[in-house]
mmCIF file of C-alpha atoms and ligand atoms in Angstrom:
data_model
loop_
_atom_site.group_PDB
_atom_site.id
_atom_site.type_symbol
_atom_site.label_atom_id
_atom_site.label_comp_id
_atom_site.label_asym_id
_atom_site.label_seq_id
_atom_site.Cartn_x
_atom_site.Cartn_y
_atom_site.Cartn_z
ATOM 1 C CA UNK A 1 19.358 13.113 12.014
ATOM 2 C CA UNK A 2 19.123 9.812 13.889
ATOM 3 C CA UNK A 3 20.442 6.817 11.983
ATOM 4 C CA UNK A 4 19.493 3.967 14.311
ATOM 5 C CA UNK A 5 15.707 4.356 14.534
ATOM 6 C CA UNK A 6 13.740 2.427 11.764
ATOM 7 C CA UNK A 7 12.249 4.414 9.077
ATOM 8 C CA UNK A 8 9.034 3.498 7.036
ATOM 9 C CA UNK A 9 7.481 5.309 4.152
ATOM 10 C CA UNK A 10 3.697 5.210 3.868
ATOM 11 C CA UNK A 11 1.943 6.226 0.659
ATOM 12 C CA UNK A 12 -1.770 7.264 0.571
ATOM 13 C CA UNK A 13 -1.169 8.429 4.074
ATOM 14 C CA UNK A 14 -3.798 11.210 4.219
ATOM 15 C CA UNK A 15 -6.635 9.157 5.423
ATOM 16 C CA UNK A 16 -8.106 5.708 5.770
ATOM 17 C CA UNK A 17 -5.708 2.579 6.033
ATOM 18 C CA UNK A 18 -2.657 4.652 5.262
ATOM 19 C CA UNK A 19 -3.228 7.144 8.047
ATOM 20 C CA UNK A 20 -3.896 4.339 10.491
ATOM 21 C CA UNK A 21 -0.703 2.568 9.316
ATOM 22 C CA UNK A 22 1.392 5.881 10.064
ATOM 23 C CA UNK A 23 -0.096 5.728 13.638
ATOM 24 C CA UNK A 24 0.758 1.929 14.074
ATOM 25 C CA UNK A 25 4.333 2.440 12.921
ATOM 26 C CA UNK A 26 4.976 5.503 15.348
ATOM 27 C CA UNK A 27 3.621 3.287 18.225
ATOM 28 C CA UNK A 28 6.322 0.775 17.120
ATOM 29 C CA UNK A 29 8.929 3.493 17.402
ATOM 30 C CA UNK A 30 9.527 3.971 13.601
ATOM 31 C CA UNK A 31 10.189 7.363 12.096
ATOM 32 C CA UNK A 32 7.494 7.868 9.230
ATOM 33 C CA UNK A 33 7.586 9.609 6.046
ATOM 34 C CA UNK A 34 3.954 9.939 5.112
ATOM 35 C CA UNK A 35 2.917 11.083 1.480
ATOM 36 C CA UNK A 36 -0.416 11.819 -0.438
ATOM 37 C CA UNK A 37 -1.675 14.678 -2.354
ATOM 38 C CA UNK A 38 -3.483 16.396 0.500
ATOM 39 C CA UNK A 39 -1.170 15.300 3.452
ATOM 40 C CA UNK A 40 -0.701 18.218 5.928
ATOM 41 C CA UNK A 41 2.427 18.927 8.044
ATOM 42 C CA UNK A 42 2.611 16.844 11.335
ATOM 43 C CA UNK A 43 3.282 18.349 14.805
ATOM 44 C CA UNK A 44 5.084 14.972 15.533
ATOM 45 C CA UNK A 45 8.844 15.341 14.833
ATOM 46 C CA UNK A 46 8.882 11.560 13.920
ATOM 47 C CA UNK A 47 6.659 12.240 10.945
ATOM 48 C CA UNK A 48 7.977 13.922 7.876
ATOM 49 C CA UNK A 49 5.143 14.662 5.220
ATOM 50 C CA UNK A 50 5.610 15.081 1.474
ATOM 51 C CA UNK A 51 2.662 16.354 -0.629
ATOM 52 C CA UNK A 52 2.258 15.157 -4.172
ATOM 53 C CA UNK A 53 0.807 12.795 -6.832
ATOM 54 C CA UNK A 54 2.347 9.392 -6.190
ATOM 55 C CA UNK A 55 2.217 8.428 -9.898
ATOM 56 C CA UNK A 56 4.694 11.314 -10.659
ATOM 57 C CA UNK A 57 8.318 10.255 -10.423
ATOM 58 C CA UNK A 58 9.199 13.550 -9.032
ATOM 59 C CA UNK A 59 6.949 12.875 -5.854
ATOM 60 C CA UNK A 60 8.688 9.469 -5.459
ATOM 61 C CA UNK A 61 12.085 11.155 -5.577
ATOM 62 C CA UNK A 62 11.090 13.875 -3.068
ATOM 63 C CA UNK A 63 9.725 11.330 -0.599
ATOM 64 C CA UNK A 64 12.723 9.090 -0.728
ATOM 65 C CA UNK A 65 15.098 11.991 -0.501
ATOM 66 C CA UNK A 66 13.073 13.410 2.620
ATOM 67 C CA UNK A 67 13.508 9.990 4.356
ATOM 68 C CA UNK A 68 17.289 9.938 3.922
ATOM 69 C CA UNK A 69 17.629 13.589 4.641
ATOM 70 C CA UNK A 70 15.297 13.770 7.748
ATOM 71 C CA UNK A 71 15.967 10.301 9.101
ATOM 72 C CA UNK A 72 18.906 8.774 7.386
ATOM 73 C CA UNK A 73 17.630 5.538 5.866
ATOM 74 C CA UNK A 74 14.599 3.669 4.438
ATOM 75 C CA UNK A 75 13.720 0.189 6.086
ATOM 76 C CA UNK A 76 10.124 -0.194 5.028
ATOM 77 C CA UNK A 77 8.071 0.829 2.192
ATOM 78 C CA UNK A 78 4.185 0.563 2.405
ATOM 79 C CA UNK A 79 2.595 0.924 -1.022
ATOM 80 C CA UNK A 80 -0.830 1.738 0.180
ATOM 81 C CA UNK A 81 -2.079 4.604 -2.176
ATOM 82 C CA UNK A 82 -4.660 3.195 -4.447
ATOM 83 C CA UNK A 83 -7.888 4.003 -6.161
ATOM 84 C CA UNK A 84 -10.911 1.756 -6.988
ATOM 85 C CA UNK A 85 -13.456 2.470 -9.780
ATOM 86 C CA UNK A 86 -16.143 -0.161 -10.144
ATOM 87 C CA UNK A 87 -17.789 -0.095 -13.619
ATOM 88 C CA UNK A 88 -18.894 -2.452 -16.307
ATOM 89 C CA UNK A 89 -15.963 -3.157 -18.404
ATOM 90 C CA UNK A 90 -17.137 -1.283 -21.598
ATOM 91 C CA UNK A 91 -17.857 1.862 -19.493
ATOM 92 C CA UNK A 92 -14.658 2.493 -18.296
ATOM 93 C CA UNK A 93 -13.322 5.831 -19.975
ATOM 94 C CA UNK A 94 -9.650 6.616 -20.896
ATOM 95 C CA UNK A 95 -9.626 8.984 -17.896
ATOM 96 C CA UNK A 96 -10.649 6.032 -15.449
ATOM 97 C CA UNK A 97 -7.816 4.144 -17.028
ATOM 98 C CA UNK A 98 -5.322 6.901 -16.663
ATOM 99 C CA UNK A 99 -6.285 7.524 -13.119
ATOM 100 C CA UNK A 100 -6.145 4.016 -11.980
ATOM 101 C CA UNK A 101 -2.853 3.100 -13.795
ATOM 102 C CA UNK A 102 -1.283 6.488 -12.507
ATOM 103 C CA UNK A 103 -1.920 5.696 -8.860
ATOM 104 C CA UNK A 104 -1.963 1.912 -8.647
ATOM 105 C CA UNK A 105 0.846 1.060 -11.163
ATOM 106 C CA UNK A 106 2.991 4.205 -11.493
ATOM 107 C CA UNK A 107 2.466 4.980 -7.785
ATOM 108 C CA UNK A 108 3.970 1.540 -6.983
ATOM 109 C CA UNK A 109 6.795 1.518 -9.544
ATOM 110 C CA UNK A 110 8.632 4.753 -9.101
ATOM 111 C CA UNK A 111 8.829 4.775 -5.378
ATOM 112 C CA UNK A 112 9.594 1.069 -5.006
ATOM 113 C CA UNK A 113 12.505 1.405 -7.421
ATOM 114 C CA UNK A 114 13.988 4.175 -5.303
ATOM 115 C CA UNK A 115 13.296 2.686 -1.928
ATOM 116 C CA UNK A 116 14.865 -0.579 -3.090
ATOM 117 C CA UNK A 117 17.837 1.281 -4.186
ATOM 118 C CA UNK A 118 18.238 2.830 -0.559
ATOM 119 C CA UNK A 119 17.600 -0.553 0.994
ATOM 120 C CA UNK A 120 20.345 -2.244 -1.076
ATOM 121 C CA UNK A 121 22.902 0.157 0.517
ATOM 122 C CA UNK A 122 22.134 -1.379 3.959
ATOM 123 C CA UNK A 123 21.381 -4.870 2.639
ATOM 124 C CA UNK A 124 18.054 -4.973 4.322
ATOM 125 C CA UNK A 125 14.551 -3.833 3.801
ATOM 126 C CA UNK A 126 10.946 -4.632 3.281
ATOM 127 C CA UNK A 127 8.232 -3.593 0.633
ATOM 128 C CA UNK A 128 4.654 -4.339 1.502
ATOM 129 C CA UNK A 129 1.931 -3.532 -0.961
ATOM 130 C CA UNK A 130 -1.876 -3.431 -0.725
ATOM 131 C CA UNK A 131 -3.776 -5.332 -3.290
ATOM 132 C CA UNK A 132 -7.307 -6.556 -3.340
ATOM 133 C CA UNK A 133 -8.919 -9.931 -2.941
ATOM 134 C CA UNK A 134 -10.882 -9.260 -6.177
ATOM 135 C CA UNK A 135 -7.618 -10.121 -7.951
ATOM 136 C CA UNK A 136 -7.962 -13.818 -6.930
ATOM 137 C CA UNK A 137 -11.695 -13.947 -6.477
ATOM 138 C CA UNK A 138 -13.931 -11.923 -8.819
ATOM 139 C CA UNK A 139 -17.383 -11.247 -7.585
ATOM 140 C CA UNK A 140 -20.537 -11.250 -9.573
ATOM 141 C CA UNK A 141 -21.998 -7.647 -9.284
ATOM 142 C CA UNK A 142 -18.800 -5.940 -8.520
ATOM 143 C CA UNK A 143 -17.268 -5.252 -11.931
ATOM 144 C CA UNK A 144 -13.642 -4.563 -11.307
ATOM 145 C CA UNK A 145 -11.318 -5.398 -14.310
ATOM 146 C CA UNK A 146 -9.217 -2.290 -13.811
ATOM 147 C CA UNK A 147 -8.516 -3.005 -10.162
ATOM 148 C CA UNK A 148 -7.608 -6.636 -11.119
ATOM 149 C CA UNK A 149 -5.418 -5.423 -13.918
ATOM 150 C CA UNK A 150 -3.514 -3.176 -11.827
ATOM 151 C CA UNK A 151 -3.586 -4.805 -8.249
ATOM 152 C CA UNK A 152 -2.958 -8.301 -10.005
ATOM 153 C CA UNK A 153 0.257 -6.508 -11.366
ATOM 154 C CA UNK A 154 1.367 -5.670 -7.929
ATOM 155 C CA UNK A 155 0.712 -9.072 -6.534
ATOM 156 C CA UNK A 156 2.740 -10.654 -9.391
ATOM 157 C CA UNK A 157 5.469 -7.942 -9.105
ATOM 158 C CA UNK A 158 5.586 -8.651 -5.245
ATOM 159 C CA UNK A 159 6.541 -12.333 -6.003
ATOM 160 C CA UNK A 160 9.099 -11.197 -8.574
ATOM 161 C CA UNK A 161 10.643 -8.606 -6.417
ATOM 162 C CA UNK A 162 10.898 -11.243 -3.506
ATOM 163 C CA UNK A 163 12.754 -13.695 -5.590
ATOM 164 C CA UNK A 164 15.166 -11.134 -7.161
ATOM 165 C CA UNK A 165 16.182 -9.595 -3.868
ATOM 166 C CA UNK A 166 15.793 -12.714 -1.598
ATOM 167 C CA UNK A 167 19.574 -13.117 -1.084
ATOM 168 C CA UNK A 168 20.020 -9.349 -0.618
ATOM 169 C CA UNK A 169 18.156 -9.022 2.585
ATOM 170 C CA UNK A 170 15.111 -7.306 0.943
ATOM 171 C CA UNK A 171 11.681 -8.883 1.423
ATOM 172 C CA UNK A 172 8.496 -8.045 -0.435
ATOM 173 C CA UNK A 173 5.033 -9.015 0.638
ATOM 174 C CA UNK A 174 1.542 -7.831 0.026
ATOM 175 C CA UNK A 175 -1.728 -7.633 1.863
ATOM 176 C CA UNK A 176 -4.798 -8.475 0.009
ATOM 177 C CA UNK A 177 -7.876 -6.953 1.700
ATOM 178 C CA UNK A 178 -11.632 -7.830 1.369
ATOM 179 C CA UNK A 179 -13.930 -4.815 1.789
ATOM 180 C CA UNK A 180 -12.730 -2.686 4.650
ATOM 181 C CA UNK A 181 -14.498 0.177 6.573
ATOM 182 C CA UNK A 182 -12.502 3.047 5.384
ATOM 183 C CA UNK A 183 -13.506 6.408 3.968
ATOM 184 C CA UNK A 184 -13.695 4.677 0.500
ATOM 185 C CA UNK A 185 -17.052 3.313 1.466
ATOM 186 C CA UNK A 186 -19.902 5.354 2.891
ATOM 187 C CA UNK A 187 -21.653 4.051 6.120
ATOM 188 C CA UNK A 188 -24.966 3.362 4.103
ATOM 189 C CA UNK A 189 -23.305 0.755 1.900
ATOM 190 C CA UNK A 190 -21.592 -1.202 4.751
ATOM 191 C CA UNK A 191 -24.489 -3.772 5.204
ATOM 192 C CA UNK A 192 -24.601 -4.761 1.519
ATOM 193 C CA UNK A 193 -20.768 -4.849 1.150
ATOM 194 C CA UNK A 194 -20.566 -6.858 4.398
ATOM 195 C CA UNK A 195 -22.869 -9.514 2.956
ATOM 196 C CA UNK A 196 -20.222 -10.171 0.089
ATOM 197 C CA UNK A 197 -17.973 -11.883 2.751
ATOM 198 C CA UNK A 198 -18.339 -15.383 3.839
ATOM 199 C CA UNK A 199 -18.065 -14.062 7.571
ATOM 200 C CA UNK A 200 -20.866 -11.694 6.730
ATOM 201 C CA UNK A 201 -19.227 -8.433 7.561
ATOM 202 C CA UNK A 202 -16.678 -5.891 6.259
ATOM 203 C CA UNK A 203 -13.158 -5.706 7.862
ATOM 204 C CA UNK A 204 -11.847 -3.024 9.959
ATOM 205 C CA UNK A 205 -8.837 -0.964 9.016
ATOM 206 C CA UNK A 206 -6.981 -2.331 12.067
ATOM 207 C CA UNK A 207 -7.212 -5.755 10.414
ATOM 208 C CA UNK A 208 -5.167 -4.505 7.408
ATOM 209 C CA UNK A 209 -2.772 -2.448 9.647
ATOM 210 C CA UNK A 210 -2.032 -5.536 11.853
ATOM 211 C CA UNK A 211 -1.316 -7.693 8.760
ATOM 212 C CA UNK A 212 1.136 -4.988 7.534
ATOM 213 C CA UNK A 213 3.036 -4.840 10.867
ATOM 214 C CA UNK A 214 2.919 -8.627 11.175
ATOM 215 C CA UNK A 215 4.567 -8.920 7.714
ATOM 216 C CA UNK A 216 7.188 -6.205 8.692
ATOM 217 C CA UNK A 217 8.162 -8.288 11.728
ATOM 218 C CA UNK A 218 8.361 -11.626 10.015
ATOM 219 C CA UNK A 219 12.042 -12.184 8.597
ATOM 220 C CA UNK A 220 11.236 -15.599 7.063
ATOM 221 C CA UNK A 221 8.214 -14.316 5.079
ATOM 222 C CA UNK A 222 8.697 -12.972 1.685
ATOM 223 C CA UNK A 223 6.682 -13.358 -1.632
ATOM 224 C CA UNK A 224 3.600 -13.606 0.259
ATOM 225 C CA UNK A 225 0.137 -12.219 -0.522
ATOM 226 C CA UNK A 226 -1.597 -12.309 2.678
ATOM 227 C CA UNK A 227 -5.443 -12.383 2.362
ATOM 228 C CA UNK A 228 -7.319 -10.464 4.954
ATOM 229 C CA UNK A 229 -10.665 -10.837 3.577
ATOM 230 C CA UNK A 230 -13.209 -12.452 5.786
ATOM 231 C CA UNK A 231 -12.876 -15.717 3.776
ATOM 232 C CA UNK A 232 -13.572 -14.373 0.413
ATOM 233 C CA UNK A 233 -10.747 -15.905 -1.368
ATOM 234 C CA UNK A 234 -11.595 -19.418 0.143
ATOM 235 C CA UNK A 235 -14.884 -19.403 -1.551
ATOM 236 C CA UNK A 236 -18.602 -18.741 -1.117
HETATM 237 N N1 NAP B 329 -11.166 -0.015 1.660
HETATM 238 C C1 NAP B 329 -11.253 -1.107 1.001
HETATM 239 O O1 NAP B 329 -12.329 -1.730 0.948
HETATM 240 C C2 NAP B 329 -10.155 -1.612 0.158
HETATM 241 C C3 NAP B 329 -10.311 -2.948 -0.403
HETATM 242 C C4 NAP B 329 -9.129 -3.570 -1.022
HETATM 243 C C5 NAP B 329 -8.071 -2.780 -1.186
HETATM 244 N N2 NAP B 329 -8.023 -1.520 -0.825
HETATM 245 C C6 NAP B 329 -6.757 -0.787 -0.993
HETATM 246 O O2 NAP B 329 -6.148 -0.274 0.259
HETATM 247 C C7 NAP B 329 -5.551 0.932 -0.016
HETATM 248 C C8 NAP B 329 -6.104 1.937 0.968
HETATM 249 O O3 NAP B 329 -7.467 2.113 0.738
HETATM 250 P P1 NAP B 329 -8.349 3.053 1.715
HETATM 251 O O4 NAP B 329 -9.715 2.383 1.667
HETATM 252 O O5 NAP B 329 -7.614 3.556 2.880
HETATM 253 O O6 NAP B 329 -8.573 4.147 0.670
HETATM 254 P P2 NAP B 329 -8.905 5.752 0.831
HETATM 255 O O7 NAP B 329 -9.545 5.963 2.181
HETATM 256 O O8 NAP B 329 -9.618 6.157 -0.338
HETATM 257 O O9 NAP B 329 -7.457 6.452 0.794
HETATM 258 C C9 NAP B 329 -6.590 6.368 -0.330
HETATM 259 C C10 NAP B 329 -5.363 7.255 -0.150
HETATM 260 O O10 NAP B 329 -4.569 7.309 -1.427
HETATM 261 C C11 NAP B 329 -4.292 8.514 -1.575
HETATM 262 N N3 NAP B 329 -4.298 8.722 -3.050
HETATM 263 C C12 NAP B 329 -5.192 8.736 -4.114
HETATM 264 N N4 NAP B 329 -4.709 9.138 -5.281
HETATM 265 C C13 NAP B 329 -3.488 9.571 -4.906
HETATM 266 C C14 NAP B 329 -2.498 10.134 -5.905
HETATM 267 N N5 NAP B 329 -2.836 10.444 -7.201
HETATM 268 N N6 NAP B 329 -1.282 10.391 -5.366
HETATM 269 C C15 NAP B 329 -0.986 10.307 -4.141
HETATM 270 N N7 NAP B 329 -1.876 9.756 -3.171
HETATM 271 C C16 NAP B 329 -3.081 9.428 -3.755
HETATM 272 C C17 NAP B 329 -5.301 9.411 -0.992
HETATM 273 O O11 NAP B 329 -4.840 10.679 -0.694
HETATM 274 P P3 NAP B 329 -4.950 12.029 -1.277
HETATM 275 O O12 NAP B 329 -6.379 12.030 -1.913
HETATM 276 O O13 NAP B 329 -4.733 13.033 -0.284
HETATM 277 O O14 NAP B 329 -3.926 11.966 -2.383
HETATM 278 C C18 NAP B 329 -5.621 8.561 0.270
HETATM 279 O O15 NAP B 329 -4.588 8.889 1.369
HETATM 280 C C19 NAP B 329 -5.832 1.208 -1.547
HETATM 281 O O16 NAP B 329 -4.610 0.743 -2.246
HETATM 282 C C20 NAP B 329 -6.951 0.451 -1.842
HETATM 283 O O17 NAP B 329 -6.901 0.080 -3.260
HETATM 284 C C21 NAP B 329 -8.874 -0.963 0.035
#
């Protein structure tokens, strides 16, 4: 167990932005604990994987325990796991509501509590969470109340955490993406989704990963919700 190398936990790490985030932090020399329901063991000794539902407090506990047991500390938590269901408001089912609140809210809450408790021991740490620009800029034709309800909560909680822990060495920030070319969006939808952005195109996963690693390297930045959205939040 090395106690000097920095350690990041990445949720939703089996594919998409989360999997790219794992690669980026490994390149920066971090040890990584990667979690998702379908995550597979890694050949890289600097990556520990924990399979489980992130909305379950037992998964959150196993992930943070693994970080401490394998790598000795927790420096950064990337709350990336998330689900998006676009439906007209009255058509959302109780199952949709349960799925979205489980991943987006419970999946933020339990692991953030446990990670912050570890960070408090070393008087330093960083929580970075992924929201969506729809929270600040709803789009006609993209009905997304449950995304706004849950991710809006994360944006607000990020500011709250930043202030509560500002004098204790723990920062909290968020990245607010536009629509990003990840497995969430089939190729055939890209042209139409790109057109929703003032810049006329979708973002790349690297745009979000670069924002996450920037925030992680910025000691004077806390309580920030960094929009990486092709100009969406600025207007149309
Ligand atoms: N792509 C976009 O356009 C976009 C825009 C705005 C915000 N975002 C946000 O960015 C983040 C990453 O999105 P993405 O595009 O990379 O999505 P993605 O390709 O669909 O990946 C989502 C990840 O979340 C994990 N996940 C889903 N349900 C889970 C559960 N119950 N327990 C544990 N893990 C679970 C999935 O792994 P398993 O299925 O293996 O569990 C997967 O690794 C999300 O928070 C999303 O809301 C994305």
